[in-house]
């Protein structure tokens, strides 16, 4: 769930710890202080009075400083922050009831204790599957960590690891190729692990700003933006679902070799080994640099293998980068962009239909998804519910076995030739709703993002498509989009885009403008155009209630020119504002949007959303 949406759910006390940390960062003149001050200048009461959308923007601008703030907490080795963060950044754990979090925490502590016991046994057992080289690596790391921690006691000081010692330990673990899980096991074999009171755990995480806790709902929330930041701290470059998607493309001998290198039981099934590799926290970069290739592979062969994995397996054409490191970095960026994108690849309605038919064809899937993502609800195959957890259609389809996918495809008349997953996504695309979800991208003429979101369209068609979608939105708002009347009025010289007929000779004129450039800044030309439409309507004895101009955004100069115009009753609406009004209207009590709310120069989205939600 996005940070802004979580903040909307909470009271001021529940946001307080987070706000204090951001406030403290701002007071220290962070890197993006100019941009932050621009946002804060609209409020004379400081950060606490800033709206949730702008708090979210400020968090994005201070994310590097927040990262450093959180890293400092790791110096307190008894905090168990590594264990707790590994729980809350797992796919599906961003929203949890307190009792569910408590259960996950207890399970994690129990499993860690068992693994530590098994590791200590492997140290002593000469016949263990742990290689002598790996035993040596573990012993080196353990000895260094032991010295770093207990050398304070020898000098009559409290045992802890200093920042300098920590940086050396981290460098050592990287050079030895230890996974996050291996590091964790060795750490807690030196410092005995204790189960903490869950209220203290929640309070601690809340105080350092990484979670929010709603006392009313007894629920923990971790923002999507925070999950990405915490992953950086734990050196996990991509979400588990993308790691799983990549691992499933590897042959079992490769998975076995990775398992052997990191002390994972090779008697487990193929799928279980993949889950254990993910839990181990093995670096995705290291995996693609060396672990997935045959012994003795040349650099050229490695590049070829990685290219084939991306093109044939992940359907990523022309992965950027000339070196192996560059290609891996491009792949990580690709996954990061997919995760950040709020669009789901098909429409939300299409996602709901897909889930409903999956549930019919594969009745065990609900339980599988529930267990895979550690979800508490009994029935989880609901689009809105899953999207709150940032779980998208592709993430669900990735978990379905080939046999079950084939059955589903046959049951539901999906095309059988080609890639199963892409065929299913295409089948449930629901084009009109998908376009509406990409309304702002059409306005910005962003062909690349449209393509990534499953929309193929020529650039020359974008202007007309934006106009068509705007008509759909105004129809959805209950207006009479009167094309017949518009065509009667239009001349070869003056052709208005949209006419809303209010009856009794009253109309609203709507003009649509797409623009690749940031900040629409062509007032003089558009004002001449709109005035000619106004004159055309007045000649036909019509009363113009309002003229609306819709564009992706407007420059400050454009807004100023609009404010100075005395001849037109003109209001400006950004595409994102109109889209958000349309979404809010669907759940409002109104059957027709009250057009009197269109009274600002630049339409105030927040005010309108509040008005129609009453």
Coordinates of C-alpha atoms in Angstrom, one line a residue:
X1 CA 0.0 0.0 0.0
X2 CA 1.3 3.4 -0.9
X3 CA 2.5 5.8 1.9
X4 CA -0.1 8.4 1.0
X5 CA -3.0 5.8 1.3
X6 CA -1.7 4.6 4.7
X7 CA -1.4 8.1 6.0
X8 CA -5.0 8.8 5.0
X9 CA -6.1 5.9 7.3
X10 CA -4.2 7.1 10.4
X11 CA -4.7 9.7 13.1
X12 CA -2.1 12.3 13.9
X13 CA -0.8 10.4 16.9
X14 CA -0.2 7.3 14.8
X15 CA 1.9 9.3 12.3
X16 CA 3.8 11.2 15.0
X17 CA 7.0 9.1 15.2
X18 CA 7.4 9.1 11.4
X19 CA 6.7 12.9 11.1
X20 CA 9.3 13.6 13.9
X21 CA 12.0 11.7 12.0
X22 CA 11.3 13.5 8.7
X23 CA 11.2 16.8 10.6
X24 CA 14.6 16.0 12.2
X25 CA 16.0 15.2 8.8
X26 CA 14.7 18.5 7.3
X27 CA 16.2 20.5 10.2
X28 CA 19.7 19.2 9.1
X29 CA 19.5 20.7 5.6
X30 CA 19.2 17.5 3.5
X31 CA 20.3 17.3 -0.1
X32 CA 16.9 18.1 -1.6
X33 CA 16.1 21.0 0.9
X34 CA 15.2 23.4 -1.9
X35 CA 12.4 21.1 -3.2
X36 CA 11.3 20.3 0.3
X37 CA 11.0 24.0 1.3
X38 CA 8.9 24.7 -1.9
X39 CA 6.4 22.1 -0.6
X40 CA 6.5 23.5 3.0
X41 CA 6.2 27.1 1.9
X42 CA 2.4 26.5 1.3
X43 CA 2.0 25.8 5.0
X44 CA 3.1 28.1 7.8
X45 CA 2.7 25.5 10.5
X46 CA 5.4 23.1 9.4
X47 CA 5.3 19.4 8.3
X48 CA 2.4 18.4 10.7
X49 CA 0.0 20.6 8.7
X50 CA 1.1 19.4 5.3
X51 CA -1.3 17.1 3.5
X52 CA -0.6 13.4 3.1
X53 CA 0.2 13.6 -0.6
X54 CA 3.0 16.2 0.1
X55 CA 4.3 14.2 3.1
X56 CA 4.7 11.3 0.7
X57 CA 6.6 13.6 -1.7
X58 CA 8.8 14.9 1.1
X59 CA 9.6 11.3 2.2
X60 CA 10.7 10.5 -1.4
X61 CA 13.0 13.6 -1.3
X62 CA 14.5 12.5 2.1
X63 CA 14.7 8.8 1.4
X64 CA 18.6 8.7 1.3
X65 CA 18.8 10.5 4.7
X66 CA 16.1 8.2 6.1
X67 CA 18.1 5.2 4.9
X68 CA 21.1 6.4 6.9
X69 CA 19.0 7.0 9.9
X70 CA 17.7 3.4 9.8
X71 CA 21.2 2.0 9.2
X72 CA 22.3 3.6 12.5
X73 CA 19.8 1.5 14.3
X74 CA 21.6 -1.7 13.2
X75 CA 24.6 -0.7 15.4
X76 CA 22.4 -1.9 18.4
X77 CA 23.1 -5.6 17.8
X78 CA 20.4 -6.7 20.4
X79 CA 17.6 -4.9 18.5
X80 CA 16.9 -7.9 16.3
X81 CA 16.2 -5.4 13.5
X82 CA 17.6 -7.8 10.9
X83 CA 15.1 -10.4 11.9
X84 CA 12.2 -8.0 12.0
X85 CA 12.9 -6.2 8.8
X86 CA 13.3 -9.5 7.0
X87 CA 9.7 -10.3 8.1
X88 CA 8.1 -7.0 7.2
X89 CA 9.7 -6.7 3.7
X90 CA 8.4 -10.1 2.5
X91 CA 5.8 -10.0 -0.2
X92 CA 2.4 -10.0 1.5
X93 CA 3.6 -8.7 4.9
X94 CA 3.0 -5.0 4.4
X95 CA -0.4 -5.2 6.2
X96 CA -0.7 -7.4 9.3
X97 CA -2.9 -7.7 12.3
X98 CA -0.9 -7.6 15.5
X99 CA -1.6 -11.3 16.4
X100 CA -0.5 -12.3 12.9
X101 CA 2.7 -10.4 13.1
X102 CA 3.3 -12.0 16.6
X103 CA 2.8 -15.4 15.1
X104 CA 5.2 -14.8 12.2
X105 CA 7.8 -13.4 14.7
X106 CA 7.5 -16.4 17.0
X107 CA 7.8 -18.8 14.0
X108 CA 10.9 -16.9 12.7
X109 CA 12.6 -17.1 16.2
X110 CA 11.9 -20.8 16.5
X111 CA 13.2 -21.6 12.9
X112 CA 16.3 -19.5 13.6
X113 CA 17.1 -21.4 16.8
X114 CA 16.7 -24.8 14.9
X115 CA 18.9 -23.6 12.1
X116 CA 21.6 -22.3 14.5
X117 CA 21.5 -25.7 16.3
X118 CA 21.9 -27.5 12.9
X119 CA 24.7 -25.2 11.8
X120 CA 26.6 -25.8 15.1
X121 CA 26.2 -29.5 14.5
X122 CA 27.6 -29.1 11.0
X123 CA 30.7 -27.3 12.4
X124 CA 31.5 -30.3 14.6
X125 CA 30.5 -33.1 12.3
X126 CA 33.3 -34.1 9.9
X127 CA 30.8 -36.0 7.7
X128 CA 28.4 -33.1 7.2
X129 CA 27.6 -31.9 3.7
X130 CA 29.2 -28.5 4.5
X131 CA 32.4 -28.3 2.6
X132 CA 35.7 -27.6 4.3
X133 CA 36.0 -24.3 2.4
X134 CA 32.6 -23.2 3.6
X135 CA 33.4 -24.2 7.2
X136 CA 36.5 -22.2 7.0
X137 CA 34.5 -19.1 5.7
X138 CA 32.0 -19.5 8.5
X139 CA 34.7 -19.8 11.2
X140 CA 36.6 -16.7 9.9
X141 CA 33.5 -14.6 10.0
X142 CA 32.4 -16.0 13.4
X143 CA 35.8 -15.3 15.0
X144 CA 36.0 -11.8 13.7
X145 CA 32.4 -11.0 14.8
X146 CA 33.1 -12.6 18.3
X147 CA 36.2 -10.3 18.7
X148 CA 34.3 -7.2 17.5
X149 CA 31.5 -7.8 20.0
X150 CA 33.4 -9.0 23.1
X151 CA 36.5 -6.9 22.9
X152 CA 34.5 -4.1 24.7
X153 CA 34.0 -6.3 27.7
X154 CA 37.7 -6.8 28.1
X155 CA 38.1 -3.1 28.4
X156 CA 35.2 -2.9 30.9
X157 CA 32.8 -1.3 28.4
X158 CA 29.3 -2.4 27.3
X159 CA 29.6 -5.1 24.5
X160 CA 28.6 -3.6 21.2
X161 CA 29.9 -3.3 17.6
X162 CA 31.1 0.1 16.6
X163 CA 30.4 1.7 13.2
X164 CA 34.0 1.1 12.1
X165 CA 33.8 -2.6 13.2
X166 CA 30.5 -3.0 11.5
X167 CA 31.8 -1.7 8.2
X168 CA 34.7 -4.2 8.4
X169 CA 32.4 -7.1 9.3
X170 CA 30.1 -6.2 6.3
X171 CA 33.1 -6.1 3.9
X172 CA 34.3 -9.4 5.3
X173 CA 30.8 -11.1 4.8
X174 CA 30.6 -9.8 1.2
X175 CA 34.1 -11.1 0.3
X176 CA 33.3 -14.5 1.8
X177 CA 30.0 -14.6 -0.2
X178 CA 27.8 -15.1 2.8
X179 CA 24.0 -14.7 2.4
X180 CA 22.0 -12.6 4.7
X181 CA 20.6 -15.8 6.3
X182 CA 24.1 -17.2 6.9
X183 CA 25.2 -13.9 8.5
X184 CA 22.1 -13.9 10.7
X185 CA 22.7 -17.5 11.9
X186 CA 26.3 -16.8 12.8
X187 CA 25.4 -13.5 14.5
X188 CA 22.8 -15.2 16.7
X189 CA 25.0 -18.1 17.5
X190 CA 27.3 -15.6 19.3
X191 CA 24.6 -13.5 20.8
X192 CA 21.8 -15.9 22.1
X193 CA 18.5 -15.0 20.6
X194 CA 15.6 -14.0 22.9
X195 CA 12.0 -13.7 22.0
X196 CA 10.9 -10.1 22.8
X197 CA 7.4 -8.9 23.8
X198 CA 5.5 -8.2 20.7
X199 CA 4.3 -4.8 22.0
X200 CA 7.9 -3.8 22.6
X201 CA 8.8 -5.0 19.0
X202 CA 6.0 -2.9 17.5
X203 CA 6.8 0.1 19.6
X204 CA 10.5 -0.1 18.6
X205 CA 9.7 -0.4 14.8
X206 CA 7.2 2.5 15.1
X207 CA 9.7 4.7 16.9
X208 CA 12.3 4.4 14.2
X209 CA 9.6 5.2 11.6
X210 CA 9.6 2.0 9.5
X211 CA 6.1 0.9 10.4
X212 CA 2.8 2.5 11.2
X213 CA 0.5 1.0 13.8
X214 CA -3.3 1.7 13.9
X215 CA -4.5 1.1 17.4
X216 CA -8.1 1.3 16.2
X217 CA -7.7 -1.5 13.7
X218 CA -4.9 -3.3 15.6
X219 CA -3.0 -3.4 12.3
X220 CA 0.6 -2.8 11.2
X221 CA 1.2 -1.0 7.9
X222 CA 4.5 -0.9 6.0
X223 CA 4.4 1.5 3.0
X224 CA 5.5 0.2 -0.4
X225 CA 8.1 3.0 -0.5
X226 CA 9.4 1.9 2.9
X227 CA 9.7 -1.7 1.9
X228 CA 11.9 -0.7 -1.1
X229 CA 14.1 1.4 1.3
X230 CA 14.4 -1.4 3.9
X231 CA 15.4 -3.9 1.1
X232 CA 18.4 -1.7 0.3
X233 CA 19.5 -1.9 4.0
X234 CA 19.2 -5.7 3.8
X235 CA 21.1 -5.8 0.5
X236 CA 18.1 -7.3 -1.3
X237 CA 18.0 -5.7 -4.7
X238 CA 14.6 -6.9 -5.9
X239 CA 11.3 -8.1 -4.4
X240 CA 10.9 -11.9 -3.7
X241 CA 8.3 -12.3 -6.4
X242 CA 10.8 -11.2 -9.1
X243 CA 13.6 -13.3 -7.6
X244 CA 11.2 -16.3 -7.7
X245 CA 10.3 -15.5 -11.3
X246 CA 14.0 -15.6 -12.3
X247 CA 14.9 -18.7 -10.3
X248 CA 12.0 -20.7 -11.9
X249 CA 13.7 -20.3 -15.2
X250 CA 16.8 -22.1 -14.1
X251 CA 17.4 -25.9 -14.5
X252 CA 17.4 -28.1 -11.4
X253 CA 21.2 -28.8 -11.5
X254 CA 21.8 -25.1 -11.3
X255 CA 19.4 -24.7 -8.3
X256 CA 21.1 -27.7 -6.7
X257 CA 24.5 -26.1 -7.1
X258 CA 23.3 -22.8 -5.5
X259 CA 21.8 -24.8 -2.7
X260 CA 25.0 -26.7 -2.1
X261 CA 27.0 -23.4 -2.0
X262 CA 24.7 -22.0 0.7
X263 CA 24.1 -25.0 2.9
X264 CA 20.5 -25.6 1.7
X265 CA 19.1 -29.1 2.0
X266 CA 19.2 -30.6 -1.5
X267 CA 16.7 -33.3 -0.6
X268 CA 14.0 -30.6 -0.7
X269 CA 11.8 -30.4 -3.8
X270 CA 12.7 -28.0 -6.7
X271 CA 10.1 -25.4 -5.5
X272 CA 11.1 -25.7 -1.8
X273 CA 14.8 -25.1 -2.7
X274 CA 13.8 -22.0 -4.7
X275 CA 11.9 -20.7 -1.6
X276 CA 14.9 -21.4 0.6
X277 CA 17.3 -19.6 -1.8
X278 CA 15.0 -16.5 -1.6
X279 CA 14.9 -16.7 2.2
X280 CA 18.6 -17.0 2.4
X281 CA 19.0 -13.5 1.1
X282 CA 21.6 -14.5 -1.5
X283 CA 22.6 -11.4 -3.5
X284 CA 20.7 -11.3 -6.8
X285 CA 23.7 -9.6 -8.4
X286 CA 26.1 -12.3 -7.2
X287 CA 23.7 -15.0 -8.4
X288 CA 23.7 -13.6 -11.9
X289 CA 27.5 -12.8 -11.9
X290 CA 28.6 -16.3 -11.1
X291 CA 26.1 -18.8 -9.5
X292 CA 23.8 -19.6 -12.5
X293 CA 26.5 -20.6 -15.0
X294 CA 28.3 -23.9 -15.8
X295 CA 31.8 -24.2 -14.3
X296 CA 34.4 -22.7 -16.5
X297 CA 32.0 -20.5 -18.5
X298 CA 33.7 -17.6 -20.3
X299 CA 32.5 -14.0 -20.0
X300 CA 31.0 -14.2 -23.5
X301 CA 29.1 -17.4 -22.6
X302 CA 27.8 -15.8 -19.4
X303 CA 26.5 -12.7 -21.3
X304 CA 24.8 -15.0 -23.8
X305 CA 23.2 -17.1 -21.0
X306 CA 21.9 -13.9 -19.3
X307 CA 20.6 -12.5 -22.6
X308 CA 18.7 -15.7 -23.3
X309 CA 17.3 -15.8 -19.7
X310 CA 16.0 -12.3 -20.1
X311 CA 14.7 -12.5 -23.7
X312 CA 13.2 -16.0 -23.8
X313 CA 12.4 -16.4 -20.1
X314 CA 11.5 -12.9 -18.8
X315 CA 10.3 -11.5 -22.2
X316 CA 12.7 -8.6 -21.9
X317 CA 14.1 -7.7 -25.3
X318 CA 17.4 -5.9 -25.8
X319 CA 18.6 -5.8 -22.2
X320 CA 20.7 -2.6 -21.9
X321 CA 24.4 -2.8 -21.0
X322 CA 27.7 -3.9 -22.6
X323 CA 29.2 -5.5 -19.5
X324 CA 27.7 -8.3 -17.4
X325 CA 27.5 -5.9 -14.4
X326 CA 25.6 -3.3 -16.6
X327 CA 23.2 -6.0 -17.8
X328 CA 22.4 -7.1 -14.3
X329 CA 22.0 -3.5 -13.2
X330 CA 19.5 -3.0 -16.1
X331 CA 17.5 -6.1 -15.0
X332 CA 17.3 -4.8 -11.4
X333 CA 16.1 -1.4 -12.7
X334 CA 13.5 -3.1 -14.9
X335 CA 12.1 -5.0 -11.9
X336 CA 12.2 -1.9 -9.8
X337 CA 10.2 0.1 -12.4
X338 CA 7.6 -2.7 -12.6
X339 CA 7.1 -2.7 -8.9
X340 CA 6.8 1.1 -8.7
X341 CA 4.3 1.3 -11.5
X342 CA 0.8 1.5 -10.0
X343 CA -0.7 -0.1 -13.2
X344 CA -1.3 -3.8 -13.1
X345 CA -0.8 -4.8 -16.8
X346 CA -4.5 -5.5 -17.2
X347 CA -7.5 -3.5 -15.9
X348 CA -8.6 -4.0 -12.3
X349 CA -11.9 -5.3 -13.7
X350 CA -10.0 -7.8 -15.8
X351 CA -7.9 -8.8 -12.8
X352 CA -11.1 -9.5 -10.8
X353 CA -12.5 -11.6 -13.6
X354 CA -9.2 -13.5 -13.9
X355 CA -9.1 -14.3 -10.2
X356 CA -12.8 -15.4 -10.2
X357 CA -12.2 -17.8 -13.1
X358 CA -8.9 -19.0 -11.5
X359 CA -10.8 -19.8 -8.3
X360 CA -13.3 -21.9 -10.3
X361 CA -10.7 -23.8 -12.4
X362 CA -8.2 -24.2 -9.6
X363 CA -10.0 -24.4 -6.2
X364 CA -6.7 -25.0 -4.3
X365 CA -5.2 -21.7 -5.6
X366 CA -6.7 -19.5 -2.8
X367 CA -4.9 -21.6 -0.1
X368 CA -1.7 -21.6 -2.1
X369 CA -1.6 -17.8 -2.5
X370 CA -2.6 -17.3 1.1
X371 CA 0.3 -19.5 2.3
X372 CA 2.8 -18.2 -0.3
X373 CA 2.3 -14.5 0.7
X374 CA 1.5 -15.3 4.4
X375 CA -1.9 -13.6 4.2
X376 CA -4.2 -13.6 7.1
X377 CA -7.6 -13.4 5.4
X378 CA -9.4 -16.6 4.5
X379 CA -10.4 -15.6 0.9
X380 CA -7.6 -13.6 -0.8
X381 CA -8.5 -13.8 -4.6
X382 CA -9.8 -10.3 -4.8
X383 CA -8.1 -7.6 -7.0
X384 CA -8.4 -4.6 -4.7
X385 CA -7.2 -6.7 -1.7
X386 CA -4.1 -8.1 -3.5
X387 CA -3.2 -4.7 -5.0
X388 CA -3.0 -3.2 -1.5
X389 CA -0.3 -5.8 -1.0
X390 CA 1.3 -4.8 -4.3
X391 CA 0.5 -8.3 -5.7
X392 CA -0.3 -8.1 -9.4
X393 CA -1.7 -10.6 -12.0
X394 CA 1.7 -11.7 -13.2
X395 CA 2.8 -12.4 -9.6
X396 CA -0.2 -14.8 -9.2
X397 CA 0.3 -16.5 -12.6
X398 CA 4.0 -17.1 -11.7
X399 CA 3.0 -19.3 -8.8
X400 CA 0.8 -21.6 -10.9
X401 CA 2.4 -24.8 -12.1
X402 CA 2.6 -25.5 -15.8
X403 CA 0.0 -28.4 -15.5
X404 CA -2.5 -26.1 -13.7
X405 CA -1.9 -23.3 -16.2
X406 CA -2.6 -25.6 -19.1
X407 CA -5.9 -26.8 -17.4
X408 CA -7.0 -23.1 -16.8
X409 CA -6.2 -22.1 -20.4
X410 CA -8.3 -25.0 -21.7
X411 CA -11.2 -24.3 -19.3
X412 CA -11.4 -20.7 -20.2
X413 CA -10.8 -20.6 -24.0
X414 CA -7.4 -18.8 -23.7
X415 CA -5.1 -19.0 -26.8
X416 CA -2.8 -22.0 -26.5
X417 CA 0.0 -21.2 -28.8
X418 CA 2.9 -19.1 -27.5
X419 CA 3.7 -18.0 -23.9
X420 CA 1.0 -19.2 -21.4
X421 CA 1.3 -16.3 -19.0
X422 CA 1.3 -13.6 -21.8
X423 CA -1.7 -15.3 -23.4
X424 CA -3.7 -15.3 -20.2
X425 CA -2.9 -11.6 -19.5
X426 CA -3.9 -10.7 -23.0
X427 CA -7.2 -12.6 -22.6
X428 CA -8.2 -10.6 -19.5
X429 CA -6.9 -7.2 -20.7
X430 CA -10.3 -5.4 -20.8
X431 CA -9.0 -2.7 -23.2
X432 CA -11.3 0.3 -22.3
X433 CA -10.7 0.1 -18.6
X434 CA -7.0 -0.4 -19.2
X435 CA -6.9 2.8 -21.2
X436 CA -8.7 4.6 -18.5
X437 CA -6.2 3.4 -15.9
X438 CA -3.5 4.8 -18.3
X439 CA -5.4 8.1 -18.9
X440 CA -2.5 10.3 -17.6
X441 CA 0.1 8.4 -19.7
X442 CA -2.1 9.0 -22.8
X443 CA -2.2 12.7 -21.9
X444 CA 1.6 12.8 -21.6
X445 CA 1.9 10.9 -24.9
X446 CA 4.2 8.4 -23.0
X447 CA 4.4 5.6 -25.5
X448 CA 7.0 3.6 -23.5
X449 CA 4.9 3.4 -20.4
X450 CA 1.8 2.6 -22.4
X451 CA 3.7 -0.2 -24.0
X452 CA 4.9 -1.5 -20.7
X453 CA 1.3 -1.5 -19.4
X454 CA 0.1 -3.6 -22.3
X455 CA -1.2 -0.8 -24.7
X456 CA 0.0 -0.7 -28.3
X457 CA -1.0 2.5 -30.0
X458 CA 0.5 4.8 -32.7
X459 CA 1.7 8.2 -31.5
X460 CA -0.5 9.9 -34.2
X461 CA -3.6 8.3 -32.5
X462 CA -2.9 9.6 -29.0
X463 CA -4.7 13.0 -29.3
X464 CA -7.9 11.4 -30.5
X465 CA -7.7 8.6 -27.9
X466 CA -7.3 11.2 -25.1
X467 CA -10.4 12.9 -26.4
X468 CA -12.3 9.6 -26.5
X469 CA -11.3 8.7 -23.0
X470 CA -12.3 12.1 -21.7
X471 CA -15.8 11.5 -23.2
X472 CA -16.0 8.2 -21.4
X473 CA -15.1 9.9 -18.1
X474 CA -17.7 12.7 -18.5
X475 CA -20.3 10.1 -19.5
X476 CA -19.3 8.2 -16.3
X477 CA -19.8 11.4 -14.3
X478 CA -23.4 11.5 -15.4
X479 CA -23.1 14.3 -18.1
X480 CA -24.8 14.2 -21.5
X481 CA -21.9 14.2 -23.9
X482 CA -23.9 15.4 -26.9
X483 CA -22.0 14.6 -30.1
X484 CA -25.0 15.3 -32.3
X485 CA -25.5 18.8 -31.0
X486 CA -21.7 19.4 -31.1
X487 CA -21.6 18.4 -34.8
X488 CA -24.5 20.7 -35.6
X489 CA -22.7 23.6 -34.0
X490 CA -19.2 22.9 -35.3
X491 CA -17.9 24.5 -38.5
X492 CA -14.9 23.6 -40.7
X493 CA -13.0 26.4 -38.9
X494 CA -14.2 25.9 -35.3
X495 CA -14.4 22.3 -34.1
X496 CA -14.8 22.0 -30.3
X497 CA -13.6 18.6 -28.8
X498 CA -16.5 17.9 -26.4
X499 CA -19.8 19.5 -25.6
X500 CA -21.7 18.7 -22.4
X501 CA -25.4 19.5 -22.9
X502 CA -26.9 20.5 -19.5
X503 CA -30.4 21.3 -21.1
X504 CA -32.2 24.6 -21.2
X505 CA -29.7 25.9 -23.7
X506 CA -26.9 25.6 -21.2
X507 CA -23.6 23.9 -22.1
X508 CA -20.1 23.2 -20.9
X509 CA -17.3 23.2 -23.5
X510 CA -14.4 20.8 -23.0
X511 CA -11.0 21.1 -24.8
X512 CA -8.4 18.3 -24.6
X513 CA -4.7 18.8 -25.0
X514 CA -2.0 16.2 -24.9
X515 CA 1.7 17.2 -24.4
X516 CA 5.0 15.4 -24.0
X517 CA 6.5 18.6 -22.5
X518 CA 6.2 19.1 -18.8
X519 CA 4.1 22.2 -18.0
X520 CA 1.6 23.0 -20.8
X521 CA 2.5 26.6 -21.8
X522 CA 0.6 27.7 -24.9
X523 CA -2.1 30.0 -23.5
X524 CA -2.2 32.5 -26.3
X525 CA -3.0 29.9 -29.0
X526 CA -5.4 27.9 -26.9
X527 CA -7.2 31.0 -25.7
X528 CA -7.9 32.2 -29.3
X529 CA -9.2 28.7 -30.0
X530 CA -11.5 28.7 -27.0
X531 CA -12.8 32.2 -27.6
X532 CA -13.8 31.2 -31.1
X533 CA -15.8 28.2 -29.6
X534 CA -17.3 30.7 -27.1
X535 CA -18.4 33.0 -29.9
X536 CA -19.9 30.1 -31.9
X537 CA -22.0 29.1 -28.9
X538 CA -23.1 32.6 -28.2
X539 CA -24.2 33.1 -31.8
X540 CA -26.5 30.1 -31.3
X541 CA -28.1 31.7 -28.1
X542 CA -26.4 29.2 -25.8
X543 CA -25.4 30.0 -22.2
X544 CA -21.8 28.7 -21.5
X545 CA -21.8 27.6 -17.9
X546 CA -18.1 26.7 -18.0
X547 CA -15.2 26.1 -20.4
X548 CA -12.9 23.3 -19.2
X549 CA -9.3 22.8 -20.5
X550 CA -7.8 19.3 -19.7
X551 CA -4.1 18.7 -20.1
X552 CA -1.4 16.6 -18.4
X553 CA -0.2 19.7 -16.4
X554 CA 0.0 23.5 -16.7
X555 CA 3.0 25.8 -16.3
X556 CA 2.9 28.7 -13.7
X557 CA 2.9 31.2 -16.6
X558 CA -0.1 29.5 -18.2
X559 CA -2.1 29.6 -14.9
X560 CA -1.2 33.3 -14.4
X561 CA -2.4 34.1 -18.0
X562 CA -5.6 32.2 -17.3
X563 CA -6.2 34.2 -14.1
X564 CA -5.8 37.5 -16.0
X565 CA -8.3 36.5 -18.7
X566 CA -11.6 38.3 -18.2
X567 CA -13.4 37.1 -21.3
X568 CA -13.9 33.4 -20.6
X569 CA -15.2 31.4 -17.6
X570 CA -12.3 29.0 -18.0
X571 CA -11.1 26.3 -15.5
X572 CA -8.0 24.1 -15.9
X573 CA -8.0 20.4 -15.0
X574 CA -5.0 18.1 -15.0
X575 CA -5.6 14.6 -16.4
X576 CA -4.7 13.0 -13.1
X577 CA -7.2 15.2 -11.2
X578 CA -10.0 14.3 -13.6
X579 CA -9.1 10.6 -13.3
X580 CA -9.1 10.8 -9.5
X581 CA -12.4 12.6 -9.4
X582 CA -13.9 9.9 -11.7
X583 CA -12.7 7.2 -9.4
X584 CA -14.1 8.9 -6.3
X585 CA -17.4 9.6 -8.0
X586 CA -18.0 5.9 -8.6
X587 CA -18.4 5.4 -4.8
X588 CA -20.2 8.7 -4.1
X589 CA -23.9 9.2 -3.5
X590 CA -24.3 11.3 -6.7
X591 CA -25.8 10.1 -9.9
X592 CA -24.6 13.2 -11.7
X593 CA -21.5 15.2 -10.9
X594 CA -22.4 18.6 -9.4
X595 CA -20.7 20.9 -12.0
X596 CA -20.8 23.9 -9.7
X597 CA -17.7 22.4 -8.1
X598 CA -15.8 23.3 -11.2
X599 CA -15.2 26.9 -10.0
X600 CA -11.5 27.2 -9.4
X601 CA -9.0 28.5 -12.0
X602 CA -7.0 25.3 -11.4
X603 CA -9.4 22.7 -10.2
X604 CA -8.6 21.8 -6.6
X605 CA -8.7 18.0 -6.5
X606 CA -8.6 17.7 -2.7
X607 CA -11.6 20.0 -2.2
X608 CA -13.7 18.2 -4.8
X609 CA -12.9 14.8 -3.4
X610 CA -14.0 15.9 0.0
X611 CA -17.2 17.5 -1.3
X612 CA -18.4 14.4 -3.2
X613 CA -17.4 12.0 -0.4
X614 CA -19.8 13.7 2.1

